[in-house]
Tab-separated table of C-alpha atoms in Angstrom:
chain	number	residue	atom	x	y	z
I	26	UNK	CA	11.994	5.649	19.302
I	27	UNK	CA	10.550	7.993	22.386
I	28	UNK	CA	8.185	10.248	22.033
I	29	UNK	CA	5.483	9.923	25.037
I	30	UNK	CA	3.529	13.348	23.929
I	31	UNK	CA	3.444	12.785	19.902
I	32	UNK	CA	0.942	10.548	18.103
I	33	UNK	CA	0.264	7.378	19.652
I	34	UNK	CA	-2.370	5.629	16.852
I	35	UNK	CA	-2.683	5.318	12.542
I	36	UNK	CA	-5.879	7.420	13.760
I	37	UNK	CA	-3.979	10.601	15.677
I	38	UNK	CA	-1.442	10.732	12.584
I	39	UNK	CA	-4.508	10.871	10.772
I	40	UNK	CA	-6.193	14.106	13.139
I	41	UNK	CA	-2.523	15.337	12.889
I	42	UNK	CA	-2.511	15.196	8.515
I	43	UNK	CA	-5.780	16.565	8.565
I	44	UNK	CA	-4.472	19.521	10.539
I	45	UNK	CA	-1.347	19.852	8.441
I	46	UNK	CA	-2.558	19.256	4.875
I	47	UNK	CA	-4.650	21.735	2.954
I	48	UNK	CA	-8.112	20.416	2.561
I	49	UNK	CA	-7.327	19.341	-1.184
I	50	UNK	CA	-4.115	17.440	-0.684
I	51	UNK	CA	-5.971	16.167	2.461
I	52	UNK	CA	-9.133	14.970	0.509
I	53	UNK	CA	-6.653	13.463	-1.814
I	54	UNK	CA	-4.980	11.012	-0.208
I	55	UNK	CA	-8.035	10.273	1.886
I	56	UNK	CA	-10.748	9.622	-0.007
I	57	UNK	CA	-12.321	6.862	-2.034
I	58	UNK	CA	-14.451	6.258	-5.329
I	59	UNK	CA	-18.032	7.117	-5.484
I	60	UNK	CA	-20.511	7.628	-2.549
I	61	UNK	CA	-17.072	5.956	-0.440
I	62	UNK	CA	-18.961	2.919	0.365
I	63	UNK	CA	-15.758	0.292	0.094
I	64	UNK	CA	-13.493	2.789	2.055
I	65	UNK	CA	-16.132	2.450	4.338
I	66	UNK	CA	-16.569	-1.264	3.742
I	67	UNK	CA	-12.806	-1.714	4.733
I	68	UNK	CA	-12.950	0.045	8.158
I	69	UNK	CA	-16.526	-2.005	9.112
I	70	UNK	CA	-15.144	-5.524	7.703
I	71	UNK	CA	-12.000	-5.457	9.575
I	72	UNK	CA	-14.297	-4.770	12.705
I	73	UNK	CA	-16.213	-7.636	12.349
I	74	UNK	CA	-13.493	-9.980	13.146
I	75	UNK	CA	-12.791	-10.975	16.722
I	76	UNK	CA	-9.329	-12.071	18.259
I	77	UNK	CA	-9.510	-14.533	20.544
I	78	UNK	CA	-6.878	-14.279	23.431
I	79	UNK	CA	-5.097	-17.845	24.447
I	80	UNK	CA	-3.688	-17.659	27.809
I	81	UNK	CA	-1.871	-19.755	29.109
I	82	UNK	CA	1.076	-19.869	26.764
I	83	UNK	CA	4.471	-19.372	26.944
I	84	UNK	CA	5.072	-15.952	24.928
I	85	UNK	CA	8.185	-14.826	26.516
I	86	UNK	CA	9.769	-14.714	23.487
I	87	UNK	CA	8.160	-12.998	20.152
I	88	UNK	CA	8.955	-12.805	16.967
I	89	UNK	CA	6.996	-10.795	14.425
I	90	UNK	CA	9.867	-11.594	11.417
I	91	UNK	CA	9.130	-13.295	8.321
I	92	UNK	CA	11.321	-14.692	5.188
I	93	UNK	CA	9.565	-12.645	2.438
I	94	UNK	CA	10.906	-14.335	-1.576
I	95	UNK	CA	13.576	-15.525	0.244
I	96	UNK	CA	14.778	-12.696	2.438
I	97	UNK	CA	14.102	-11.726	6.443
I	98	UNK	CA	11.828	-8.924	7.173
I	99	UNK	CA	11.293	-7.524	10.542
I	100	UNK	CA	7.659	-8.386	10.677
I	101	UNK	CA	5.575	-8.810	7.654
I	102	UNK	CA	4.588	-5.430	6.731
I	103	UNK	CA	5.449	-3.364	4.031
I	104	UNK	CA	4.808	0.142	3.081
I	105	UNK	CA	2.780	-0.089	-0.275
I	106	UNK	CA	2.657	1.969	-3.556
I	107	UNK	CA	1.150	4.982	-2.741
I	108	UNK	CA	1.378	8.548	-6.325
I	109	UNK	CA	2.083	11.914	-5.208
I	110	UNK	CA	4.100	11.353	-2.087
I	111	UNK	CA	5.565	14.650	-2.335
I	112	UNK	CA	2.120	16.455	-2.029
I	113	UNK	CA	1.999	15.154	1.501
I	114	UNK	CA	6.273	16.296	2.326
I	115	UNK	CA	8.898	17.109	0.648
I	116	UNK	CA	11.012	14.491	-1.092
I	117	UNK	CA	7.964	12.458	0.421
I	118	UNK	CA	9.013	9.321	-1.539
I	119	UNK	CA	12.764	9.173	-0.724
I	120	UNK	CA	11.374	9.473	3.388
I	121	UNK	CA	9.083	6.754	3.178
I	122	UNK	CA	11.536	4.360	1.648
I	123	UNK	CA	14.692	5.323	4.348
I	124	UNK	CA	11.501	4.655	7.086
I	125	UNK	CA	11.053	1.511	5.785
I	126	UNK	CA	14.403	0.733	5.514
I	127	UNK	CA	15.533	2.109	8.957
I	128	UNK	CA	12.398	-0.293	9.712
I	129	UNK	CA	13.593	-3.447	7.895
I	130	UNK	CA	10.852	-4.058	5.642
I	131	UNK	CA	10.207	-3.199	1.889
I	132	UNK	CA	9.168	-0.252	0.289
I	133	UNK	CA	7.340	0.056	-3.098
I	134	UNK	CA	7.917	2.884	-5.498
I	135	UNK	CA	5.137	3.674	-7.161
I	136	UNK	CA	4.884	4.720	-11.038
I	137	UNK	CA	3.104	8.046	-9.801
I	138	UNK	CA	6.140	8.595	-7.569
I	139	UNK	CA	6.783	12.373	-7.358
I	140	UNK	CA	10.261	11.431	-7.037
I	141	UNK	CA	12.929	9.628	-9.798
I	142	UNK	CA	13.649	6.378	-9.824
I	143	UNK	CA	17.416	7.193	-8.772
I	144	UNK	CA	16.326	9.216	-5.932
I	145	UNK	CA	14.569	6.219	-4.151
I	146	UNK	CA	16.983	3.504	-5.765
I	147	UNK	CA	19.346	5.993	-3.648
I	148	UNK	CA	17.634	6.670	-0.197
I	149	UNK	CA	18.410	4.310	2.133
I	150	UNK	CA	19.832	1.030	2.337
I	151	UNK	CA	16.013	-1.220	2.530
I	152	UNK	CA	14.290	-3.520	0.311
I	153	UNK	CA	12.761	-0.881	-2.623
I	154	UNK	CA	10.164	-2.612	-5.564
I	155	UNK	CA	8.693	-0.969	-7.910
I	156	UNK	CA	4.839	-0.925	-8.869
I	157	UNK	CA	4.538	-0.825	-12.479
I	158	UNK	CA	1.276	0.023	-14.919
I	159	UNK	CA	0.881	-1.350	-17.945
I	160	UNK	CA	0.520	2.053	-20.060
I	161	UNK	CA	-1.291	2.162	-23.450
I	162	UNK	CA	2.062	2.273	-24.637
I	163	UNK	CA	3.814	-0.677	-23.773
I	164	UNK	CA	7.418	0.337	-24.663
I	165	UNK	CA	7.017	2.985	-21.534
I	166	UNK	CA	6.381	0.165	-19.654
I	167	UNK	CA	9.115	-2.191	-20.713
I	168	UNK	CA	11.949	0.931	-20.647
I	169	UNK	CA	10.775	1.530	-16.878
I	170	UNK	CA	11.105	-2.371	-15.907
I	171	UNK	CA	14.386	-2.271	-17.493
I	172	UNK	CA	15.210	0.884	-15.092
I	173	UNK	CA	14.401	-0.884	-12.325
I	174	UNK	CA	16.255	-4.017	-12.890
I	175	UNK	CA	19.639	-1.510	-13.449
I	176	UNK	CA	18.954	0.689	-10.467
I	177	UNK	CA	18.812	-2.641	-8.143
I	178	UNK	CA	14.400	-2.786	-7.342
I	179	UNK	CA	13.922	-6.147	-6.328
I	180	UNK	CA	10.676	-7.136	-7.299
I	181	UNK	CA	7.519	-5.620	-9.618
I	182	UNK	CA	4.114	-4.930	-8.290
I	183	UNK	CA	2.110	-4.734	-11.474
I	184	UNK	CA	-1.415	-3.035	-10.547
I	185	UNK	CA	-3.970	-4.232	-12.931
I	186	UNK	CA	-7.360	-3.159	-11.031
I	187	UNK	CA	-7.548	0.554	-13.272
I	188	UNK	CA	-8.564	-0.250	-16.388
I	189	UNK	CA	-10.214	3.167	-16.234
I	190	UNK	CA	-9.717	5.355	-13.299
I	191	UNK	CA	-12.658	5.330	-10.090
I	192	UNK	CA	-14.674	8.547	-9.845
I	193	UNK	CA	-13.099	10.231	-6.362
I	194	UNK	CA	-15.543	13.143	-5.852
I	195	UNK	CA	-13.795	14.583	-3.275
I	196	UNK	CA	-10.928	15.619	-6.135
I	197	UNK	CA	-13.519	17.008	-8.416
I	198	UNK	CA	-15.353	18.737	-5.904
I	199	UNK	CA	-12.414	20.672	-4.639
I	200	UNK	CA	-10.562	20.910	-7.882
I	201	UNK	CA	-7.481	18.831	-8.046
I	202	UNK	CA	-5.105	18.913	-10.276
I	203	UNK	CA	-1.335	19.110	-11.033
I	204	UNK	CA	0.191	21.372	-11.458
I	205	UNK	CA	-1.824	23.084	-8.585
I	206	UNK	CA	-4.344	26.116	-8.970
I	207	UNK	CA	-5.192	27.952	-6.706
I	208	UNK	CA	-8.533	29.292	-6.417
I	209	UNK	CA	-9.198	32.379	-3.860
I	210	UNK	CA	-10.847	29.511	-1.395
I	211	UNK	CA	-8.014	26.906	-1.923
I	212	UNK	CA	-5.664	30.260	-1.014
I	213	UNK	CA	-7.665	30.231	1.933
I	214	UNK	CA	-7.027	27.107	2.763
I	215	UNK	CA	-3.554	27.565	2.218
I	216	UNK	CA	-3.206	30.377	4.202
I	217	UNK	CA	-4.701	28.060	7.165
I	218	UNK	CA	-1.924	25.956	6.953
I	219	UNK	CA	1.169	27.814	6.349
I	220	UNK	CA	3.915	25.072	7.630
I	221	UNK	CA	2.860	22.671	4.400
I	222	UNK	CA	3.037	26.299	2.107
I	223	UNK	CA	6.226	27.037	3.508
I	224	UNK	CA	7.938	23.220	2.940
I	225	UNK	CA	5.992	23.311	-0.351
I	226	UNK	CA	7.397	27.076	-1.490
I	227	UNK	CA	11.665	25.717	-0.071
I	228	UNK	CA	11.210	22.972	-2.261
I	229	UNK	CA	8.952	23.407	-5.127
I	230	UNK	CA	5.508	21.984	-6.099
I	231	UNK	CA	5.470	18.030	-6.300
I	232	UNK	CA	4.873	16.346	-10.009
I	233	UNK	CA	4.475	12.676	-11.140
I	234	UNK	CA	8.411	12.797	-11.734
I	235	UNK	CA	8.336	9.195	-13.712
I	236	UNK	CA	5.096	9.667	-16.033
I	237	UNK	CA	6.264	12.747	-16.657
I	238	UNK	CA	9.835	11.738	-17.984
I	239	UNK	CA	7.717	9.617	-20.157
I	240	UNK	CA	4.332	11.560	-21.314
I	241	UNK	CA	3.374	14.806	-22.058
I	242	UNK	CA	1.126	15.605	-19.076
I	243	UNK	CA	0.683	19.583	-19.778
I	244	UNK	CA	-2.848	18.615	-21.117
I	245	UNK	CA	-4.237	16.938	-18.465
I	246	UNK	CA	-5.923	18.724	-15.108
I	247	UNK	CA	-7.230	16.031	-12.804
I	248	UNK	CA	-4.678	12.932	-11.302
I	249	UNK	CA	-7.575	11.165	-12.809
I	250	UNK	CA	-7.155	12.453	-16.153
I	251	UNK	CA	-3.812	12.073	-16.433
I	252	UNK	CA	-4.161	8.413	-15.270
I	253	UNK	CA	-7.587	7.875	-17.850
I	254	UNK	CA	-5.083	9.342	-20.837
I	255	UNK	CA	-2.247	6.479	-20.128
I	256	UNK	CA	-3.673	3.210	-18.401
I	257	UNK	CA	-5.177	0.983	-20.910
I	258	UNK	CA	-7.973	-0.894	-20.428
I	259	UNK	CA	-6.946	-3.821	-22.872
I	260	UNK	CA	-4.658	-5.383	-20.274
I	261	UNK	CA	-4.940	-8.874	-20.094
I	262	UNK	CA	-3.164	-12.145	-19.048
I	263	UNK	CA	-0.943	-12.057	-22.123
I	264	UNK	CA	0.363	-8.691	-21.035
I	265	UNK	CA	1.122	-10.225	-17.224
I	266	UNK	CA	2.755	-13.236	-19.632
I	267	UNK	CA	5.075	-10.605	-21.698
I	268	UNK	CA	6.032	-9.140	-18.101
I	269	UNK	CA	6.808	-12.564	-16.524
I	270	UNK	CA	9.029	-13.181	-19.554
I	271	UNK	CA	11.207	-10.221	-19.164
I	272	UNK	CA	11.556	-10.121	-15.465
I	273	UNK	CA	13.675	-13.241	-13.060
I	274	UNK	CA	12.775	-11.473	-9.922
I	275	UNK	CA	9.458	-11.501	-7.800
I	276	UNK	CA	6.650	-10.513	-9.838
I	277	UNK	CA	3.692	-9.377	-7.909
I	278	UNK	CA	0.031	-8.614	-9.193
I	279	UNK	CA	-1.924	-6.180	-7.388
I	280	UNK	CA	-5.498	-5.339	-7.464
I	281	UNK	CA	-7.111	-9.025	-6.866
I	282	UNK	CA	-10.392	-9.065	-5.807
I	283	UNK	CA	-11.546	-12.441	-7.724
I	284	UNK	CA	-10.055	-15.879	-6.162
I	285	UNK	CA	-9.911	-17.144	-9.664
I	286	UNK	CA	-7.578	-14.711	-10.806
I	287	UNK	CA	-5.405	-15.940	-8.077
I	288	UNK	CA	-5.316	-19.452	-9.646
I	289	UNK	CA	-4.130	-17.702	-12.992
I	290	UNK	CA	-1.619	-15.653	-10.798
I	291	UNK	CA	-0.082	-19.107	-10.000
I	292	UNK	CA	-0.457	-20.926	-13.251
I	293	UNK	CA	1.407	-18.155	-15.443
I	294	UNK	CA	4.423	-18.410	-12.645
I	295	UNK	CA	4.055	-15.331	-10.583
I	296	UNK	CA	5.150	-15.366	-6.981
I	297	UNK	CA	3.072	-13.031	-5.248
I	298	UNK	CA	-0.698	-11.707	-5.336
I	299	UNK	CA	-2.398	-8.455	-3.537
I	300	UNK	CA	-5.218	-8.951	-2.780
I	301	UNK	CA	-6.589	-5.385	-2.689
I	302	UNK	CA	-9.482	-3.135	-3.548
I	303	UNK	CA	-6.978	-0.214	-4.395
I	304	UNK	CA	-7.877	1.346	-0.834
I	305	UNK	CA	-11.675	2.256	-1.879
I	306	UNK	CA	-10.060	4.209	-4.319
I	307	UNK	CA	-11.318	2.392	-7.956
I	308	UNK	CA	-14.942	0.529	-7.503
I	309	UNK	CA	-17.389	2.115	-4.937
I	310	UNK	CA	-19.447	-0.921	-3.466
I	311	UNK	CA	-16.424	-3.808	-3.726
I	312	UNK	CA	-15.880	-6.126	-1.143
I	313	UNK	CA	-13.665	-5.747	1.450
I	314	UNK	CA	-10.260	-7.266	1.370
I	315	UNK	CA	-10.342	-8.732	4.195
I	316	UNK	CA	-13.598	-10.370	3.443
I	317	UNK	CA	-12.250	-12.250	0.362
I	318	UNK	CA	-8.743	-12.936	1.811
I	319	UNK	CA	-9.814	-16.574	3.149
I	320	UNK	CA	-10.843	-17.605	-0.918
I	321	UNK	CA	-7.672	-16.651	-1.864
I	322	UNK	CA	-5.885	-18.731	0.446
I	323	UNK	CA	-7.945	-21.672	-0.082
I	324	UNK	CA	-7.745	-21.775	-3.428
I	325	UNK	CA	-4.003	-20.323	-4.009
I	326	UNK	CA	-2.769	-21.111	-0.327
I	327	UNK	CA	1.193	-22.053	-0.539
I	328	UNK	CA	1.556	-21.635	-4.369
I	329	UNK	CA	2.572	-18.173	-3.964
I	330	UNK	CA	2.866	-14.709	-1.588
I	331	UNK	CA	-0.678	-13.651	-0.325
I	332	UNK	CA	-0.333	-9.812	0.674
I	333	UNK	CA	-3.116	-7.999	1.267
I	334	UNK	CA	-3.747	-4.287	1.774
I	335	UNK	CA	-6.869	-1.399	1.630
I	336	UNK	CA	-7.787	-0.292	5.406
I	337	UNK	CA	-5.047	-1.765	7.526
I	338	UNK	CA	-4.363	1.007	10.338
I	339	UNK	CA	-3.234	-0.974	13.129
I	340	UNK	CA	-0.868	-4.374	14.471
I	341	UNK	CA	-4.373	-5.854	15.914
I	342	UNK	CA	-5.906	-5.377	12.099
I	343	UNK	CA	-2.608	-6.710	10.414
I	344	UNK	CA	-2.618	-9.739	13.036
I	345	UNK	CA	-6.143	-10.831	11.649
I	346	UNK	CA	-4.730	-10.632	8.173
I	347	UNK	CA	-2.145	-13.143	9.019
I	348	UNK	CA	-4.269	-15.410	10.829
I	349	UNK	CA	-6.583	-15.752	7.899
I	350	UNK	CA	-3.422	-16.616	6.046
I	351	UNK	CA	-2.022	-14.051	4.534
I	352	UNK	CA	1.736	-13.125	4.068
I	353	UNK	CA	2.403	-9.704	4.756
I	354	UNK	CA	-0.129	-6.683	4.988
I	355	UNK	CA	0.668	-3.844	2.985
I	356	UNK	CA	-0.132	-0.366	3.772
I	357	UNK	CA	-0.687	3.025	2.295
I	358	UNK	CA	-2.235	5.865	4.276
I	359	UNK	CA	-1.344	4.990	7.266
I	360	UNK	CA	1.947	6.227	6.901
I	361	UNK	CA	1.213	8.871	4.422
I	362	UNK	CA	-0.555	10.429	7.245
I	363	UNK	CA	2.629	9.823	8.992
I	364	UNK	CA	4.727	11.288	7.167
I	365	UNK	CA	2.276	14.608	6.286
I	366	UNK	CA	2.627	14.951	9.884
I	367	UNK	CA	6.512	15.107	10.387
I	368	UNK	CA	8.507	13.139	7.219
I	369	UNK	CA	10.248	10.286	7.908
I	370	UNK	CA	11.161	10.241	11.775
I	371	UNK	CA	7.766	10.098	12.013
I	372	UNK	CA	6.474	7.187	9.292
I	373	UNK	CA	9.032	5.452	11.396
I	374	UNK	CA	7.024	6.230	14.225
I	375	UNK	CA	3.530	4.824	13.008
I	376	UNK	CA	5.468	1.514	11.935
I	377	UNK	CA	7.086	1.110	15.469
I	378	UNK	CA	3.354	1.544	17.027
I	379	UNK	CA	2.131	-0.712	14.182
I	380	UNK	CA	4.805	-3.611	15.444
I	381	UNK	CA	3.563	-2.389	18.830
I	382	UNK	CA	0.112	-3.104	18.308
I	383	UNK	CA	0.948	-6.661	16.653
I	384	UNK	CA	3.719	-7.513	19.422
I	385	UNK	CA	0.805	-7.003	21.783
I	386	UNK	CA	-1.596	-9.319	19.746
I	387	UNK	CA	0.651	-11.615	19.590
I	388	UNK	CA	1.127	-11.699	23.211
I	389	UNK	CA	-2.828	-12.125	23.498
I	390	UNK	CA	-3.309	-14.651	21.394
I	391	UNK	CA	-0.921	-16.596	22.413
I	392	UNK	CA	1.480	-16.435	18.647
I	393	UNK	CA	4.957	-16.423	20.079
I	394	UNK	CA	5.680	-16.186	16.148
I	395	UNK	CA	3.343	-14.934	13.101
I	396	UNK	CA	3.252	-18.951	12.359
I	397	UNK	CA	1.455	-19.157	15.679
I	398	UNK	CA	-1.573	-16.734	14.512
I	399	UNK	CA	-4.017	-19.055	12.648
I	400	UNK	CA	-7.900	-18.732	12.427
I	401	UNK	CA	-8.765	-20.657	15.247
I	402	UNK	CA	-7.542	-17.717	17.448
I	403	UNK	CA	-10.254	-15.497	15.568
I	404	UNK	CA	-14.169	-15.401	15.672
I	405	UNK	CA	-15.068	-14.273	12.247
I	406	UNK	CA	-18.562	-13.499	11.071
I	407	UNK	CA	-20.865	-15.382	8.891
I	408	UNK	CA	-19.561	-14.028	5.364
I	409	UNK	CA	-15.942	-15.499	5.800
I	410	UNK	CA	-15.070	-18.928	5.571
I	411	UNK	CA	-14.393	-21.298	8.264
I	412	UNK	CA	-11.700	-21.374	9.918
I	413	UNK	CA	-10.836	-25.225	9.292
I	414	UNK	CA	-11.486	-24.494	5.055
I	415	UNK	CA	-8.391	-22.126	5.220
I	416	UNK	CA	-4.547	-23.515	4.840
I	417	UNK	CA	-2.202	-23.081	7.532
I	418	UNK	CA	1.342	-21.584	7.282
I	419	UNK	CA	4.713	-23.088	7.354
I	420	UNK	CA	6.904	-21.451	9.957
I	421	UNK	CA	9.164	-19.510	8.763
I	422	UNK	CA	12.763	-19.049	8.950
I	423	UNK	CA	15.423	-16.340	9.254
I	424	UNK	CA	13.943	-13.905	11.932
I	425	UNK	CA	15.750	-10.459	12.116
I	426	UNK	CA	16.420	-8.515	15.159
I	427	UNK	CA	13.244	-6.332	15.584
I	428	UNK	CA	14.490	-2.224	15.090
I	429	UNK	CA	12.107	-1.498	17.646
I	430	UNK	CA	12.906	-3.444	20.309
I	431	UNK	CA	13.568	-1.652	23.633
């Protein structure tokens, strides 16, 4: 895809969003829990680490694909669970999934989708999962993993790190809430940016289309209230045991942040893990991701799927994911900013400059495939594990023609 004078970074969609979104929706999907210190965390830990490049070695040919639960991706990256979609463009759901599709990787739908079920099941021809919650009432939860399994979702992402919903002060502070009010200085800010109020007006304000098939929401102001009133905070392993009974496919946990949970990820039969501090979003002060990646893989390494996710803007960040071991890298903002900036042709865009980035990594380091990327091509610092304590990868298989090749 050309376009030599658009965005050319994660971090000019992100200039471009800020431009486009009203400071609410804006504040929204960008900020974190508490004082921000673990969206900051992310950014900082992810800085730390140093590639190391490897020349001489034959690169000529590159491969970023993967086989992901038995199926080829395009390069192991998918575009995670991300509520409210619509906020940031019309339909925003449906976009993000054809994007990923036109891209060849997965999407995941999340539970706070403003979109139905059918509608992404619908858009495009990709890989769609489905993130589930466990809700305090558990039939909601079992009707919508029955829904997903008829509608064709491949795989279940259950999120278990919101037992009770992280304090994001930039929502309070400028009064979020759905449905939208509008205060005379939110007006203002609407007023500022009248392309959003326009696409917003044509095709209607954007609400949690699945929860609210299921709850009453009318009573609720805050996304965080209306999350507090439905998540319980009883969930345990015998709830991840009553989900691993009633669905054959992949079944993913998200929200890891302890390695021993990983070991209990394996033991009751799941075949993937995020690791993940829910973007900043839930526990100001958590470690970063990346940080606590290598544990997992030592202590779960080749049992199961190790995605990770929370501050991944780039192909050079996702490379040093996959070089510490992990799977895939899943992200969320980075192409929600995309696609507040211009919908789908342009999500597409931030994914192409995301394989980019990692094509151009891979070059450097001297990783003619992602097998190739391993932790002796990275200088890490003192908090993360040596490189010699973490498992390597089996090649893998089944490598897809790259959608962005020239």
């Amino acid at each position: 895809m050309s376009n030599q004078h658009g965005p050319a970074s994660i971090a000019d969609f992100r200039i471009a969003a800020r431009r486009t979104l009203p400071k609410m929706v804006f504040d929204f999907f960008d900020g974190g829990a508490g004082s921000e210190l673990t969206l900051l965390e992310n950014r900082a830990a992810l800085d730390r680490i140093r590639l190391v490049g490897s020349a001489p070695v034959d690169v000529g040919h590159r491969s970023a694909a993967i086989s992901l639960f038995g199926k080829p991706v395009s390069m192991p990256i998918i575009i995670g669970p991300t509520g409210l979609a619509g906020a940031a463009w019309p339909a925003g759901d449906q976009a993000l999934a054809r994007a990923a599709g036109r891209a060849g990787i997965p999407f995941v739908m999340s539970s706070a989708a403003s979109a139905t079920m059918e509608a992404v099941a619908a858009a495009g021809e990709g890989r769609k999962w489905f993130q589930l919650y466990l809700f305090r009432d558990r039939e909601v939860s079992l009707r919508l993993l029955k829904h997903a399994e008829a509608l064709g979702f491949e795989a279940i992402e259950i999120t278990v790190d919101n037992a009770i919903p992280g304090r994001r002060l930039r929502d309070a502070r400028n009064g979020f809430s759905l449905p939208f009010r509008w205060t005379p200085r939110k007006l203002l800010s609407l007023a500022a940016h009248p392309g959003w109020a326009l696409r917003m007006a044509k095709a209607g304000a954007p609400r949690l289309e699945v929860m609210e098939a299921e709850f009453d929401l009318k009573s609720a102001g805050t996304i965080a209230e209306v999350m507090e009133q439905q998540l319980d905070p009883t969930v345990s392993w015998d709830d991840i045991a009553f989900i691993r009974d009633r669905w054959k496919g992949p079944l993913i946990l998200k929200g890891l942040l302890n390695p021993r949970q990983g070991n209990r990820a394996a033991e009751f039969g799941l075949d993937g893990i995020v690791v993940s501090n829910h973007g900043g979003r839930q526990l100001d002060g958590a470690v970063a991701s990346i940080d606590i990646l290598p544990e997992f893989v030592s202590a779960v390494g080749g049992k199961l799927a190790i995605l990770v996710d929370s501050g991944f803007r780039s192909g050079t960040d996702v490379a040093k994911a996959l070089a510490l071991g992990a799977t895939a890298v899943q992200v969320g903002r980075a192409t929600l900013y995309a696609l507040a900036s211009g919908g789908e042709d342009a999500v597409f865009r931030a994914l192409a400059i995301i394989a980019a980035e990692l094509d151009v990594a891979q070059a450097m380091m001297g990783a003619p495939t992602i097998a190739d990327l391993r932790p002796s091509k990275l200088r890490l610092p003192p908090t993360l594990l040596r490189p010699e304590q973490v498992s390597a990868r089996e090649p893998m298989s089944s490598r897809p023609q790259s959608p962005f090749a020239a």
